[in-house]
Short mmCIF file of C-alpha atoms in Angstrom, two decimals:
data_model
loop_
_atom_site.label_atom_id
_atom_site.label_comp_id
_atom_site.label_asym_id
_atom_site.label_seq_id
_atom_site.Cartn_x
_atom_site.Cartn_y
_atom_site.Cartn_z
CA SER A 1 2.16 -4.49 -3.21
CA PHE A 2 3.35 -2.45 -6.19
CA SER A 3 -0.12 -1.97 -7.69
CA ALA A 4 -1.71 -1.02 -4.36
CA ILE A 5 1.08 1.37 -3.38
CA GLY A 6 1.20 2.92 -6.87
CA ASN A 7 -2.54 3.53 -6.67
CA ILE A 8 -2.25 5.16 -3.25
CA GLU A 9 0.64 7.37 -4.44
CA GLY A 10 -1.45 8.62 -7.36
CA GLN A 11 -4.62 9.17 -5.36
CA TRP A 12 -2.69 10.92 -2.57
CA ALA A 13 -1.17 13.35 -5.09
CA ALA A 14 -4.49 13.84 -6.92
CA ALA A 15 -6.02 14.88 -3.59
CA GLY A 16 -3.59 17.81 -3.44
CA ASN A 17 -0.83 16.26 -1.36
CA PRO A 18 2.82 16.13 -2.45
CA LEU A 19 3.74 13.21 -4.71
CA THR A 20 5.37 10.86 -2.21
CA SER A 21 7.20 7.60 -2.83
CA LEU A 22 5.56 5.05 -0.53
CA SER A 23 6.76 1.69 0.79
CA GLU A 24 5.97 -1.53 -1.05
CA GLN A 25 8.10 -3.35 1.53
CA MET A 26 5.59 -2.45 4.23
CA LEU A 27 2.99 -4.59 2.43
CA VAL A 28 5.39 -7.40 1.46
CA SER A 29 6.58 -7.83 5.05
CA CYS A 30 3.54 -6.81 7.11
CA ASP A 31 0.30 -7.44 5.17
CA THR A 32 -0.98 -10.72 6.60
CA LYS A 33 -3.97 -10.82 4.21
CA ASP A 34 -1.72 -11.46 1.18
CA GLY A 35 1.23 -13.63 0.22
CA GLY A 36 4.30 -11.39 0.49
CA CYS A 37 6.55 -12.04 -2.51
CA GLY A 38 3.93 -14.54 -3.74
CA GLY A 39 1.52 -11.71 -4.52
CA GLY A 40 -1.92 -10.75 -3.37
CA LEU A 41 -4.96 -8.61 -4.06
CA MET A 42 -5.18 -4.83 -3.99
CA ASP A 43 -8.43 -4.95 -2.01
CA ASN A 44 -6.72 -7.04 0.68
CA ALA A 45 -3.80 -4.62 0.81
CA PHE A 46 -6.07 -1.60 1.22
CA GLU A 47 -8.08 -3.38 3.91
CA TRP A 48 -4.91 -4.35 5.79
CA ILE A 49 -3.63 -0.77 5.71
CA VAL A 50 -6.92 0.63 7.03
CA LYS A 51 -7.78 -2.03 9.61
CA GLU A 52 -4.40 -3.28 10.79
CA ASN A 53 -2.15 -0.24 10.31
CA SER A 54 -4.58 2.58 11.17
CA GLY A 55 -4.58 3.78 7.55
CA LYS A 56 -0.88 4.66 7.67
CA VAL A 57 1.36 4.09 4.65
CA TYR A 58 5.08 4.52 5.28
CA THR A 59 7.49 6.33 2.99
CA GLU A 60 9.82 4.37 0.73
CA LYS A 61 12.74 6.26 2.26
CA SER A 62 11.90 5.09 5.80
CA TYR A 63 10.99 1.49 4.83
CA PRO A 64 12.85 0.73 1.57
CA TYR A 65 12.17 -2.23 -0.70
CA VAL A 66 14.64 -5.08 -0.09
CA SER A 67 12.70 -8.12 -1.33
CA GLY A 68 13.90 -8.04 -4.95
CA GLY A 69 15.62 -11.40 -4.50
CA GLY A 70 12.52 -13.01 -3.01
CA GLU A 71 13.45 -12.60 0.64
CA GLU A 72 10.73 -11.44 3.00
CA PRO A 73 12.20 -9.83 6.11
CA PRO A 74 9.99 -9.73 9.21
CA CYS A 75 7.57 -6.86 9.61
CA GLN A 76 8.93 -3.76 11.33
CA ARG A 77 6.01 -1.49 12.17
CA ASP A 78 7.78 1.02 14.42
CA GLY A 79 10.00 3.98 13.60
CA HIS A 80 8.82 4.71 10.05
CA GLU A 81 7.76 8.03 8.58
CA VAL A 82 4.11 8.13 7.54
CA GLY A 83 3.85 9.36 3.95
CA ALA A 84 0.09 9.00 3.45
CA VAL A 85 -3.04 8.03 5.35
CA ILE A 86 -6.03 6.29 3.77
CA THR A 87 -9.47 5.65 5.19
CA GLY A 88 -10.80 3.13 2.67
CA HIS A 89 -11.08 2.28 -0.98
CA VAL A 90 -13.70 1.98 -3.72
CA ASP A 91 -13.72 -0.55 -6.54
CA ILE A 92 -14.61 1.08 -9.86
CA PRO A 93 -16.90 -1.11 -12.01
CA GLN A 94 -15.47 -2.41 -15.28
CA ASP A 95 -18.73 -1.66 -17.10
CA GLU A 96 -18.73 1.77 -18.80
CA ALA A 97 -22.48 2.14 -18.24
CA ALA A 98 -22.02 1.56 -14.51
CA ILE A 99 -19.25 4.16 -14.37
CA ALA A 100 -21.30 6.86 -16.12
#
């Protein structure tokens, strides 16, 4: 959740939006494609946000991180402030020739 949310925060700001702290807890508790506190894949997280949450990423302030001790509270999808909206993602190749 931290790598996916950190990526979205950076891309959201790079696109000219305010730098916004977004919710890792949203993914830990709600993303059914990954393993909560057990980890997961960024691609799965992005796909869950787009397909299952209409592209909405909640703010950290409205859905704060509480799973530091390994607990995974149930998903709460209502009543949160939307801090960013994504429509998809692109995987950048690891090969420098492919990037160029």
